[in-house]
Coordinates of N, CA, C and O in Angstrom, one line a residue:
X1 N 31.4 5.2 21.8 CA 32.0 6.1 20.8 C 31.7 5.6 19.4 O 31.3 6.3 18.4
X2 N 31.8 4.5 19.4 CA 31.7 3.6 17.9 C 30.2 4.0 17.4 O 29.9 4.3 16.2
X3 N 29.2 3.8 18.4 CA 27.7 4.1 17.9 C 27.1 5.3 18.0 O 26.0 5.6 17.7
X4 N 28.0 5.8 18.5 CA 28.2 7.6 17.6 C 28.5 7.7 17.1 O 27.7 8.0 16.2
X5 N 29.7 7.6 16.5 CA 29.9 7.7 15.0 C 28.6 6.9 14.1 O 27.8 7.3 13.3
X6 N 28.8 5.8 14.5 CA 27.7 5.1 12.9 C 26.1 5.8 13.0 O 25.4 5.6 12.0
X7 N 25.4 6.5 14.1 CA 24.4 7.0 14.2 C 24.6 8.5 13.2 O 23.8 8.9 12.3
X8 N 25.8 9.1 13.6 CA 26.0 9.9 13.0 C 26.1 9.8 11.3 O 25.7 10.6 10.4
X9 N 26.6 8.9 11.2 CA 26.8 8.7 9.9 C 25.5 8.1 8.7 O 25.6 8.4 7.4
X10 N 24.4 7.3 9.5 CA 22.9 6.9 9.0 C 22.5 8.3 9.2 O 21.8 8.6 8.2
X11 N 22.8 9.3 10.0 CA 21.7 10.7 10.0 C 22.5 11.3 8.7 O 21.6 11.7 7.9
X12 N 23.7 11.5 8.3 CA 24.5 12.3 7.1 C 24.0 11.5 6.2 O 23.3 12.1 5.4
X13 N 24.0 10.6 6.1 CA 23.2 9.6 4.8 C 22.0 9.8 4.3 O 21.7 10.1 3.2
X14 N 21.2 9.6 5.3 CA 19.4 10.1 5.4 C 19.3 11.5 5.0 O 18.2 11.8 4.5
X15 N 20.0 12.4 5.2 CA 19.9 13.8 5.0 C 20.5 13.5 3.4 O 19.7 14.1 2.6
X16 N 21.6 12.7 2.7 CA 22.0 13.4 1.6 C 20.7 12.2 0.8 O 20.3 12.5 -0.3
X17 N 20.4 11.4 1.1 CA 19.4 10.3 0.0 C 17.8 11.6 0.0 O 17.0 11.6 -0.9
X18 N 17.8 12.5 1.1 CA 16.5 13.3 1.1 C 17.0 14.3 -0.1 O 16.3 14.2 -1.1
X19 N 17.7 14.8 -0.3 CA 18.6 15.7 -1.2 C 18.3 15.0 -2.5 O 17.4 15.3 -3.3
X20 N 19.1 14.2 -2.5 CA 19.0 13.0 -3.9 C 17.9 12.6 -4.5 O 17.9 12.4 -5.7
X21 N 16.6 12.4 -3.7 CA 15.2 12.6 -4.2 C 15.0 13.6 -4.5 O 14.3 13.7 -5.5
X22 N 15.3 14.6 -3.8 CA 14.9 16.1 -4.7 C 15.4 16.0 -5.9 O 14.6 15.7 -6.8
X23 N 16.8 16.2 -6.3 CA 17.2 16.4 -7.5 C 16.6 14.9 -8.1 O 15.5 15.3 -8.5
X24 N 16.6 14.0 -8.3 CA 15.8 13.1 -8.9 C 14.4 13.5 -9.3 O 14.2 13.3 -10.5
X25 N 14.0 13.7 -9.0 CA 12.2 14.4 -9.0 C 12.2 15.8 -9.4 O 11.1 16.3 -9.8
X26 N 13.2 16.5 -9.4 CA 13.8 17.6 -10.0 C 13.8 17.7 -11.9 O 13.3 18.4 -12.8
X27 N 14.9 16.3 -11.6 CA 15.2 16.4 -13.2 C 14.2 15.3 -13.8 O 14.1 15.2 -15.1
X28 N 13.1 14.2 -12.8 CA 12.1 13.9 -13.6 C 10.8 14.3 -14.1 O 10.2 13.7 -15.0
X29 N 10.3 15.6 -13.2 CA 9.5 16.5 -13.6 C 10.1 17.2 -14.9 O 9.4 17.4 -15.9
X30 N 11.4 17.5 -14.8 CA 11.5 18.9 -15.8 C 11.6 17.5 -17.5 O 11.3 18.0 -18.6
X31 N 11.8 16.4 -17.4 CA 12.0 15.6 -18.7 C 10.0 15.3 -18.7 O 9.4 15.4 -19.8
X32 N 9.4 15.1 -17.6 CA 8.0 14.7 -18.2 C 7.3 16.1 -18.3 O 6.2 16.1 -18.9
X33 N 7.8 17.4 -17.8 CA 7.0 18.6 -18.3 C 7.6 18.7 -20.0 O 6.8 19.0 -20.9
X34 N 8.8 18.3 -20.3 CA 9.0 18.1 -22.0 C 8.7 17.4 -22.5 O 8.4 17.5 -23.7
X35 N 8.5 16.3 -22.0 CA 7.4 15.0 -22.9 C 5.9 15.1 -23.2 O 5.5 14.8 -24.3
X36 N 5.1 15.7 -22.0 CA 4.0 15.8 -21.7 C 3.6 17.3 -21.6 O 2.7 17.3 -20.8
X37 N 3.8 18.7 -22.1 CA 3.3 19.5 -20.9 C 2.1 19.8 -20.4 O 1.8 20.6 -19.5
X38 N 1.1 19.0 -21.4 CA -0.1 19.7 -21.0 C -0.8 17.9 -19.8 O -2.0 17.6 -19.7
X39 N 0.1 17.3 -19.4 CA -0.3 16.3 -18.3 C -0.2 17.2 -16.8 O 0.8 17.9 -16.7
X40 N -0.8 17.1 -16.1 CA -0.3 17.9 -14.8 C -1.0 16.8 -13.6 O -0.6 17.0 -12.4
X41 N -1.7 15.9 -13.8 CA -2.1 15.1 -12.7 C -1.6 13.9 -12.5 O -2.0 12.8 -12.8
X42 N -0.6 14.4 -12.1 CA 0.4 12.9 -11.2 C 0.1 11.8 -9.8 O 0.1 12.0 -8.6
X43 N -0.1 10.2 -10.6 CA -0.7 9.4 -9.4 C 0.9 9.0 -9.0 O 2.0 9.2 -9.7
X44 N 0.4 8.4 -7.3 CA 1.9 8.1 -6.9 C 0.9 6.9 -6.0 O -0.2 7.0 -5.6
X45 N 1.9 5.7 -5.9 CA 1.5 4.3 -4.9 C 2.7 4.4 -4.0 O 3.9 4.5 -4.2
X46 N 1.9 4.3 -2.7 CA 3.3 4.3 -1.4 C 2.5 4.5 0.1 O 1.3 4.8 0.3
X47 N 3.2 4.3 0.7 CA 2.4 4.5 2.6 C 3.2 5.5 2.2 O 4.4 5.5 2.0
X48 N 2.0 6.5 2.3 CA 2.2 8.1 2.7 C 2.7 8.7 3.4 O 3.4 9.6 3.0
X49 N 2.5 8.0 5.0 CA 3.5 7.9 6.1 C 5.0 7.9 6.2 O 5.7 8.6 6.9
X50 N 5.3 6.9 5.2 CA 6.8 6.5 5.3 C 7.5 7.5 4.1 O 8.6 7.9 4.2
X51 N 6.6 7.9 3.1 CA 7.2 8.4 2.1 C 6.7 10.1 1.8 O 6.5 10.8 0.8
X52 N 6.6 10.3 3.1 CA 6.2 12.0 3.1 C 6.9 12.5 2.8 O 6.6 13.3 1.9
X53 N 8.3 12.4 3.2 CA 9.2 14.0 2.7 C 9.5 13.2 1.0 O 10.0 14.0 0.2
X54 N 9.3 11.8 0.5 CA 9.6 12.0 -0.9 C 8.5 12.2 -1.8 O 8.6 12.1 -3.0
X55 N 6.7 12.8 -0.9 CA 5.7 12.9 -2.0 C 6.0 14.8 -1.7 O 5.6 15.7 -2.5
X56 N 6.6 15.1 -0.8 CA 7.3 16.3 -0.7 C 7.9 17.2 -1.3 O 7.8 18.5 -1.6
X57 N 8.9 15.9 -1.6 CA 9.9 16.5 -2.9 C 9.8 16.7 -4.3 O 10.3 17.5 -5.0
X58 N 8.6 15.4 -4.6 CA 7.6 15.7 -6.1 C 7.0 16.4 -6.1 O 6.8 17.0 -7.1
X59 N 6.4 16.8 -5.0 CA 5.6 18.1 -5.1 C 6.0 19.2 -5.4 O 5.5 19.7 -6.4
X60 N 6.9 19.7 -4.6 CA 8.5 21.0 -5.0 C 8.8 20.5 -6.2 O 9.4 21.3 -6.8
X61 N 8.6 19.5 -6.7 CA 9.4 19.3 -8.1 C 8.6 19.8 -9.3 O 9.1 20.5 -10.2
X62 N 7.4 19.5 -9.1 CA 6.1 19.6 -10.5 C 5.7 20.6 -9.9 O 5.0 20.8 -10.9
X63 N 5.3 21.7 -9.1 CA 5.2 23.1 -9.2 C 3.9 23.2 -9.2 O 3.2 22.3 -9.6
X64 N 3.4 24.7 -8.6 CA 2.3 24.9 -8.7 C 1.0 24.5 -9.1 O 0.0 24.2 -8.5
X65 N 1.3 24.4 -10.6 CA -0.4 24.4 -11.6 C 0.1 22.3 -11.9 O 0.2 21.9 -13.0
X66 N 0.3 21.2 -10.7 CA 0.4 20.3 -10.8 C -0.9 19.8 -10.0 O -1.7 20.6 -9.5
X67 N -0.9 18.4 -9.9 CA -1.8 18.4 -9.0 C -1.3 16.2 -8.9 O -1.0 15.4 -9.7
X68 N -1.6 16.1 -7.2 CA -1.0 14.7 -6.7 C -1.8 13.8 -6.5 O -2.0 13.7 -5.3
X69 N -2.5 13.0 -7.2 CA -3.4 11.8 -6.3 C -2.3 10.6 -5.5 O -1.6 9.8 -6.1
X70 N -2.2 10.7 -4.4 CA -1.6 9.4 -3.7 C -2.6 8.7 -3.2 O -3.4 9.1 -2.4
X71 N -2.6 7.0 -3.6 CA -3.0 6.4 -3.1 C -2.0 5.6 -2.2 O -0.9 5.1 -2.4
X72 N -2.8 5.7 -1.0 CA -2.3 5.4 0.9 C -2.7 3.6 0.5 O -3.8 3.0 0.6
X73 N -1.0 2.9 0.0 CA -1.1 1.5 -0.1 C -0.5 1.3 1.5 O 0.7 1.0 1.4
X74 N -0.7 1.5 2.4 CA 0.2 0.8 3.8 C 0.2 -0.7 4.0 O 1.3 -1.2 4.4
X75 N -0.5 -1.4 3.7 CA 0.0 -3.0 3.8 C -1.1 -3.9 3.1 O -1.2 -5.2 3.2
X76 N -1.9 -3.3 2.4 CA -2.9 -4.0 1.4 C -2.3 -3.9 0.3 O -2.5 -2.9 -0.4
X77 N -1.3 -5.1 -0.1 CA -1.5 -5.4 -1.3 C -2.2 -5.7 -2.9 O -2.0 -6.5 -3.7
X78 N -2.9 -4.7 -3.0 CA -3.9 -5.3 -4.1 C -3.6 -4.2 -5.3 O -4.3 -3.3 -5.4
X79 N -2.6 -4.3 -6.4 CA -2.2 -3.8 -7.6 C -3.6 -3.1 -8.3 O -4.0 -2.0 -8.8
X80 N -4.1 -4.1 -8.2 CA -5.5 -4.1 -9.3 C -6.4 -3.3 -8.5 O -6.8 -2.5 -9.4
X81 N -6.7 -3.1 -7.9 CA -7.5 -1.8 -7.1 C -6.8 -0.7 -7.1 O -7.5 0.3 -7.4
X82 N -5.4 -0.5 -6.7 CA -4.6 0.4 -7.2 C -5.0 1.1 -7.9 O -5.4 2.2 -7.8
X83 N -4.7 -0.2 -9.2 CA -5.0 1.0 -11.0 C -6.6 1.5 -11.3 O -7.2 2.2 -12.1
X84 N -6.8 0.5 -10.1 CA -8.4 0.9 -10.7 C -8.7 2.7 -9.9 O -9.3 3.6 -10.5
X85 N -8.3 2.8 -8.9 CA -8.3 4.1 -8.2 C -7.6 5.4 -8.9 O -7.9 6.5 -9.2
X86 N -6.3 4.4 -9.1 CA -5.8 5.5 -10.1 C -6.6 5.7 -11.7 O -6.9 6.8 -12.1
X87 N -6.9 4.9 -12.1 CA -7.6 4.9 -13.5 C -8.8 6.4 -13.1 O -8.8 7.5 -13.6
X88 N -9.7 5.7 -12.1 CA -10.7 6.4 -12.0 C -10.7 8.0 -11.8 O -11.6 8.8 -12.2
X89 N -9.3 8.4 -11.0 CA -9.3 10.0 -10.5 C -8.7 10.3 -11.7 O -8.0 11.3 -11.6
X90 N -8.7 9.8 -12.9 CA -7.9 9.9 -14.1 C -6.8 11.2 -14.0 O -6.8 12.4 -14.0
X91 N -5.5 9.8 -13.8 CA -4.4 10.6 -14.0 C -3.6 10.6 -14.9 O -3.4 9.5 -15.4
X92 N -2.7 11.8 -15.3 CA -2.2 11.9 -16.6 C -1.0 10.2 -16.4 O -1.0 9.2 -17.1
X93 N -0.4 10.3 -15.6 CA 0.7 9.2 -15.3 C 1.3 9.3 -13.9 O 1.5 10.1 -13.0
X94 N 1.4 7.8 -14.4 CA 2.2 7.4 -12.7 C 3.8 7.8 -12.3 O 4.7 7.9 -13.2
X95 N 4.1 8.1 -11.1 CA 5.5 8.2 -10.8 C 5.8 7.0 -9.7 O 5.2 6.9 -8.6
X96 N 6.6 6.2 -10.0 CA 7.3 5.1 -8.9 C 7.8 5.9 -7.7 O 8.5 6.9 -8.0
X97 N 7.5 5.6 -6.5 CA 8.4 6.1 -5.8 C 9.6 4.7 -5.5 O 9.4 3.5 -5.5
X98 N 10.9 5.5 -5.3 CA 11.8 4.1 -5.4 C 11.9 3.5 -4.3 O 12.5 2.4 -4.3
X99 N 11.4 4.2 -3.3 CA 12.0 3.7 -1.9 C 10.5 3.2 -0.8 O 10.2 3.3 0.4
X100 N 9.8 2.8 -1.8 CA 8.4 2.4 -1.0 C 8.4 0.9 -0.6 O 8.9 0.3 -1.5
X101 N 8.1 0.3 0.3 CA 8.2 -0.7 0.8 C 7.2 -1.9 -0.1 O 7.7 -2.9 -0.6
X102 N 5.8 -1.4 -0.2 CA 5.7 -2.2 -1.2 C 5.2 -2.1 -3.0 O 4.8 -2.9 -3.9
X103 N 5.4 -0.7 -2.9 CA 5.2 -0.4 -4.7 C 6.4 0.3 -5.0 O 6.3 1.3 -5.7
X104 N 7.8 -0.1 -4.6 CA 8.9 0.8 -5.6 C 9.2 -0.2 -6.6 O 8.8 -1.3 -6.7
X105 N 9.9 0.3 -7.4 CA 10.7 -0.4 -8.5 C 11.1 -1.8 -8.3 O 11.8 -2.2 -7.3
X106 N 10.5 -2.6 -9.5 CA 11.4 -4.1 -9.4 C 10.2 -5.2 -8.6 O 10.4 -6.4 -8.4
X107 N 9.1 -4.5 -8.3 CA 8.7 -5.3 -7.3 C 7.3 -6.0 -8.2 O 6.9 -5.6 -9.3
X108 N 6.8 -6.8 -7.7 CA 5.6 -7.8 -9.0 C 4.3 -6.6 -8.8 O 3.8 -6.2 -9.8
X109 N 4.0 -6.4 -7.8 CA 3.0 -5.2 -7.5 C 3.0 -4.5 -8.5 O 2.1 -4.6 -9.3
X110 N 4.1 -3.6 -8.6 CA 4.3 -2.7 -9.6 C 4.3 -2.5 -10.7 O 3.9 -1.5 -11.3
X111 N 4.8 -3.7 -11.3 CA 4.3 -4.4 -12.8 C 3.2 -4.9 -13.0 O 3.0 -5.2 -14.2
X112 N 2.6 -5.1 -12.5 CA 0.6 -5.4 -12.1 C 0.0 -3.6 -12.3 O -0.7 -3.1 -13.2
X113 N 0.4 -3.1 -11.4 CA -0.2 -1.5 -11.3 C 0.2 -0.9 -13.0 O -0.7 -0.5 -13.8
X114 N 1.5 -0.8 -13.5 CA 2.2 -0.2 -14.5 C 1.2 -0.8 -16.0 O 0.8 -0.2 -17.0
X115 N 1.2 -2.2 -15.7 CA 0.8 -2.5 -16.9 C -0.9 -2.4 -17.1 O -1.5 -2.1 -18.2
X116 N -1.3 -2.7 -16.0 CA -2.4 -2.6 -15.7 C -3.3 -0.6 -15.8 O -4.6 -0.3 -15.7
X117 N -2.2 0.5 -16.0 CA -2.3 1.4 -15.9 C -2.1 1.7 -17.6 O -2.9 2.4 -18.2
X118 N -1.4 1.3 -18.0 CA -0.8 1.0 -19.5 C -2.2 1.2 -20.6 O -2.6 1.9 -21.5
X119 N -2.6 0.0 -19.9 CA -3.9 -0.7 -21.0 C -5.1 0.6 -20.7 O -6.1 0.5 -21.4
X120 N -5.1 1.9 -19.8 CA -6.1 2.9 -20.2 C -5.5 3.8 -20.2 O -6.1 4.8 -19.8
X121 N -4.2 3.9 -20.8 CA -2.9 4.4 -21.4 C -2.8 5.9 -21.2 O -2.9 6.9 -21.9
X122 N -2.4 5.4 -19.2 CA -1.6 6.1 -18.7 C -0.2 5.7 -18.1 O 0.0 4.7 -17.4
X123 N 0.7 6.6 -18.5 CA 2.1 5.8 -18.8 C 2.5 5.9 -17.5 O 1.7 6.2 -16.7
X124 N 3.8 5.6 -17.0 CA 5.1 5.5 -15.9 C 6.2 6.0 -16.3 O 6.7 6.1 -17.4
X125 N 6.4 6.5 -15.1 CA 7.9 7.3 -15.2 C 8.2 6.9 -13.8 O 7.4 6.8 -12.9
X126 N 9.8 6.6 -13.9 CA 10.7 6.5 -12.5 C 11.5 7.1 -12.8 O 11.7 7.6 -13.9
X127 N 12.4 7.0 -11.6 CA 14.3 7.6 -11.2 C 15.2 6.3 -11.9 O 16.2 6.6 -12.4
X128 N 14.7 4.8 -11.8 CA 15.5 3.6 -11.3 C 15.5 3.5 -12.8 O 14.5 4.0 -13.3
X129 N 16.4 2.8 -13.7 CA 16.1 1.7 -14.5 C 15.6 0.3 -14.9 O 15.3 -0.3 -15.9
X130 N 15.7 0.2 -13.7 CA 14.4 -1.0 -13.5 C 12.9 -1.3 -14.0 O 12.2 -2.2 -14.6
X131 N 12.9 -0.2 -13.4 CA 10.9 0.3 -13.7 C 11.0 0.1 -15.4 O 9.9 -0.3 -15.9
X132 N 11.9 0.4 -16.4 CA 12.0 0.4 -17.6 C 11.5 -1.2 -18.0 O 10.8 -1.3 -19.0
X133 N 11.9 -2.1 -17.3 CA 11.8 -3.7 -17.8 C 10.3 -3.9 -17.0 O 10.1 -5.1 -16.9
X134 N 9.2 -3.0 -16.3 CA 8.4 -3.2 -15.8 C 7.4 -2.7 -16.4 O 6.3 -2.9 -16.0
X135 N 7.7 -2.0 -17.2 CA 6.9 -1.0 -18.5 C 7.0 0.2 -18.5 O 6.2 0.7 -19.3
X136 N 7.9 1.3 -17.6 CA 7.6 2.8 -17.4 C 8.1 2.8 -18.8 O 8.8 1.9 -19.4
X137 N 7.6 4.4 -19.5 CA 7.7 4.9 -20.4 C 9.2 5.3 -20.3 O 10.0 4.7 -21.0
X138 N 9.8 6.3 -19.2 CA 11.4 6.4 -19.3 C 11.4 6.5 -18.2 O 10.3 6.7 -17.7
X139 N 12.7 6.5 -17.4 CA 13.4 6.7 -16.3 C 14.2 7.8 -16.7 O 14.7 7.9 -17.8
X140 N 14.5 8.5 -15.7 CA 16.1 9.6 -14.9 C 15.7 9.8 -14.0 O 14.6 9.8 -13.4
X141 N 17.5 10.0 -13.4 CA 17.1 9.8 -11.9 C 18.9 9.7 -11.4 O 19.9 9.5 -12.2
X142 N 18.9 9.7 -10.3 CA 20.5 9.3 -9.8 C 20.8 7.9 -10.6 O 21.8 7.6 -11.4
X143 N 19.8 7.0 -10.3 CA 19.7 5.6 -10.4 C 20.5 5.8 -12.0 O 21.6 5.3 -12.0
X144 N 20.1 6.3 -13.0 CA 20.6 6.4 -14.3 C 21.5 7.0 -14.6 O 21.7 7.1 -15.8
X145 N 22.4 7.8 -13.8 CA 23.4 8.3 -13.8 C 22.9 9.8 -15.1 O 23.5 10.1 -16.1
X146 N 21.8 10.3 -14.4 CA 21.3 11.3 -15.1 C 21.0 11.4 -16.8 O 21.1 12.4 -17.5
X147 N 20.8 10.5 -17.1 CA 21.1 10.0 -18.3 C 19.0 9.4 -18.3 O 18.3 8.7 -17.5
X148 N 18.6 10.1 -19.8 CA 17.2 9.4 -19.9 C 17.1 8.0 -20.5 O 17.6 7.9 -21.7
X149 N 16.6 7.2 -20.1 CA 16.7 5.9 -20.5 C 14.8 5.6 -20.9 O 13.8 5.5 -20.1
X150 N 14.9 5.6 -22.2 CA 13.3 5.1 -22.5 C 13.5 3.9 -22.8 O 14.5 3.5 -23.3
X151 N 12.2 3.0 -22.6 CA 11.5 2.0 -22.9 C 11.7 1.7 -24.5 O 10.8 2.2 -25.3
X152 N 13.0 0.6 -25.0 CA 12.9 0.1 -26.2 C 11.8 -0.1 -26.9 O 11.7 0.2 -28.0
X153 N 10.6 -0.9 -26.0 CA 9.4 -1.5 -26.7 C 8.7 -0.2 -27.4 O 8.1 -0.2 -28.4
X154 N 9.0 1.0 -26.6 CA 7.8 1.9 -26.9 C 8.5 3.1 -28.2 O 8.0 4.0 -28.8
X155 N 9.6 2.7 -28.4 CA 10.6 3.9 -29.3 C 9.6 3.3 -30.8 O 9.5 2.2 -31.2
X156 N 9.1 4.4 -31.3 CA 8.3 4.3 -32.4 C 6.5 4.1 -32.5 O 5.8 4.0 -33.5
X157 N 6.4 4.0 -31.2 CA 4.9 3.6 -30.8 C 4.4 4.9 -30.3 O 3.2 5.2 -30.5
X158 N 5.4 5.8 -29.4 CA 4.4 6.9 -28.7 C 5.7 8.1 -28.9 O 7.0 8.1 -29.0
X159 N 4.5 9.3 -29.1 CA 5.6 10.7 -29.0 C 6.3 10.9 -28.4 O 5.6 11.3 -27.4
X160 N 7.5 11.1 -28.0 CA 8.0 11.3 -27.0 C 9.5 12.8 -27.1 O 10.4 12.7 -27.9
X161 N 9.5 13.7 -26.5 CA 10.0 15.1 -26.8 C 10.9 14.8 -26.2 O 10.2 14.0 -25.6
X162 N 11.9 14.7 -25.7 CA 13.2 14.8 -24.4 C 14.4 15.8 -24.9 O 15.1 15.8 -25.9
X163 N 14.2 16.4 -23.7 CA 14.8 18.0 -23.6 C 16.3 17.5 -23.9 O 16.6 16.3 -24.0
X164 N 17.1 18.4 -24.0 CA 18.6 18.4 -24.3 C 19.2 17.7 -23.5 O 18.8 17.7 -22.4
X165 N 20.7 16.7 -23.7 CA 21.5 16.7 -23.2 C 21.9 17.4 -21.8 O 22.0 16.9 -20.7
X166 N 22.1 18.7 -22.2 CA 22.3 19.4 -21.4 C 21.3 20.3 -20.3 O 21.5 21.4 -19.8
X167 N 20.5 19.7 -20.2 CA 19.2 20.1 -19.7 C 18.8 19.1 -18.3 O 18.5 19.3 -17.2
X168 N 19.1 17.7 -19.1 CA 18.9 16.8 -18.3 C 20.1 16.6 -17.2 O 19.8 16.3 -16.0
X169 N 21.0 16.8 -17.5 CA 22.3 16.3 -16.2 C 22.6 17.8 -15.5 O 23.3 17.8 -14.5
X170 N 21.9 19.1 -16.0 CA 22.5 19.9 -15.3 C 20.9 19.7 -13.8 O 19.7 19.4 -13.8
X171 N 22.3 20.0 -12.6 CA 21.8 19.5 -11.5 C 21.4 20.9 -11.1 O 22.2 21.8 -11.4
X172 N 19.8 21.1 -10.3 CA 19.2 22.1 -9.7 C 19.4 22.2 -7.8 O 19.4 21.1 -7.3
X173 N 19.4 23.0 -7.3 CA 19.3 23.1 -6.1 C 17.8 24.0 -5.8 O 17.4 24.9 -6.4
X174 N 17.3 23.2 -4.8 CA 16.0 23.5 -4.5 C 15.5 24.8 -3.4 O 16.0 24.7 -2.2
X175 N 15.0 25.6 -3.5 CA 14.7 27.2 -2.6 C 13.5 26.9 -2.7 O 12.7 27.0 -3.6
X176 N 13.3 26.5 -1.4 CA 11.7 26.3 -0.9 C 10.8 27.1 -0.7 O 9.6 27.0 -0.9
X177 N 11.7 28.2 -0.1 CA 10.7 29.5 0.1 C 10.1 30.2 -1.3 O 9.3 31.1 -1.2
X178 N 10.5 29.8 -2.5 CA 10.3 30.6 -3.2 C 9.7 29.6 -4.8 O 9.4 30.1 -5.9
X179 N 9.7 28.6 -4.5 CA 8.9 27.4 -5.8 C 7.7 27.0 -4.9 O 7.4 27.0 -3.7
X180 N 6.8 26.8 -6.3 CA 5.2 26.5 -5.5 C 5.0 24.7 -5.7 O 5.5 24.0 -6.6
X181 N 4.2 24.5 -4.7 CA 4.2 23.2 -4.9 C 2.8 22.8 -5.9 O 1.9 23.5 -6.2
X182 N 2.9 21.1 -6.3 CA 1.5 20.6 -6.2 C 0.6 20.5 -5.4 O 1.1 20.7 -4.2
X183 N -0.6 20.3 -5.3 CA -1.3 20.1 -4.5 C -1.3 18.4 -4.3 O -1.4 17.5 -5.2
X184 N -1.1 18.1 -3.2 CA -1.5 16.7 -3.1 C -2.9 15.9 -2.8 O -3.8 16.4 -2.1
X185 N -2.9 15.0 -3.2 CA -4.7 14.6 -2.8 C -4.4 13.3 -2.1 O -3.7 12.8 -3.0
X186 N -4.5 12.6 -1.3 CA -4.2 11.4 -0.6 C -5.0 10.4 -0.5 O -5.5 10.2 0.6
X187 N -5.4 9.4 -1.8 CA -6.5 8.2 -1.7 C -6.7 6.9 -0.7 O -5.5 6.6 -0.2
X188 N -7.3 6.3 -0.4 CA -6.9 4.8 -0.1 C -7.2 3.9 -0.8 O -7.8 4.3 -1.8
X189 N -7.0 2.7 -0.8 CA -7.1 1.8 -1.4 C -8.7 1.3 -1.2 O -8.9 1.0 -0.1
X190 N -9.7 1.2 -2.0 CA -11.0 0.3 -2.1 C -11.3 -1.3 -2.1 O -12.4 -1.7 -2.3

């Protein structure tokens, strides 16, 4: 009885964190469609595999006229080929996924890829506040308590537009049948 309940309770959890990435990716497309709008080509690092329904949810998030390079990191470590992949399909900016085993937020990878993406100055965006002390341009996200948190270093160095107050914390619910997605493109590592 006991491991029914707690099974039950990882599947209600798993169902509401899938939710929670939507609206995170929700309200981080709608702050980088105001920072950026004429960027539409979003790179993402993650095993594709593990992180389908969250390149899913960015996808539903950034809409139709977007477009997704993922590069498929599954257990090759190498940052620096990363940015070099990403550099090359020249994308407007990176999105962290937070929950990737080896490129989410906080991790040395990441700050190798970020900074390393920086210097042919294409920026980062996450959900976490973390990614902020790793170089992303801003974060929102649950992690921030819906609240945009930019990068101290960069306030006065780069343009940056961020939509209202009230723009950002109001929470969207997602209608699948009826929002268009990006396209995704799925790379490997070289």
């Amino acid at each position: 009885m006991n491991r029914i309940v707690k099974t039950a309770g990882l599947i209600a959890a798993g169902l509401l964190g899938g939710s929670l990435f939507a609206e995170d990716f929700q309200t981080l497309m709608g702050t980088t469609r105001t920072t950026w709008p004429e960027k539409r080509h979003i790179g993402v690092i993650c095993n594709y595999q593990k992180n389908l329904d969250a390149v899913w949810d960015l996808a539903k998030a950034a809409g139709v006229d977007s477009f997704i390079t993922v590069v498929d990191a599954r257990s090759d470590l190498n940052p620096v080929g990363v940015a070099a992949v990403l550099g090359n399909q020249k994308v407007d900016y990176l999105v962290v996924m937070p929950q990737d085993l080896l490129y989410h937020d906080g991790v040395y990878a990441s700050t190798v890829v970020i900074k390393r993406l920086a210097t042919m100055g294409i920026p980062t965006v996450a959900t976490t506040p973390i990614a902020l002390k790793q170089g992303a341009v801003f974060s929102v996200g649950e992690g921030t308590e819906g609240q945009v948190l930019v990068n101290d270093r960069l306030i006065g160095t780069i343009e940056v537009h961020l939509p209202e107050r009230s723009m950002i914390t109001q929470k969207s619910s997602l209608i699948l049948g009826r929002e268009g997605m990006a396209t995704i493109q799925v790379r490997s590592v070289k």
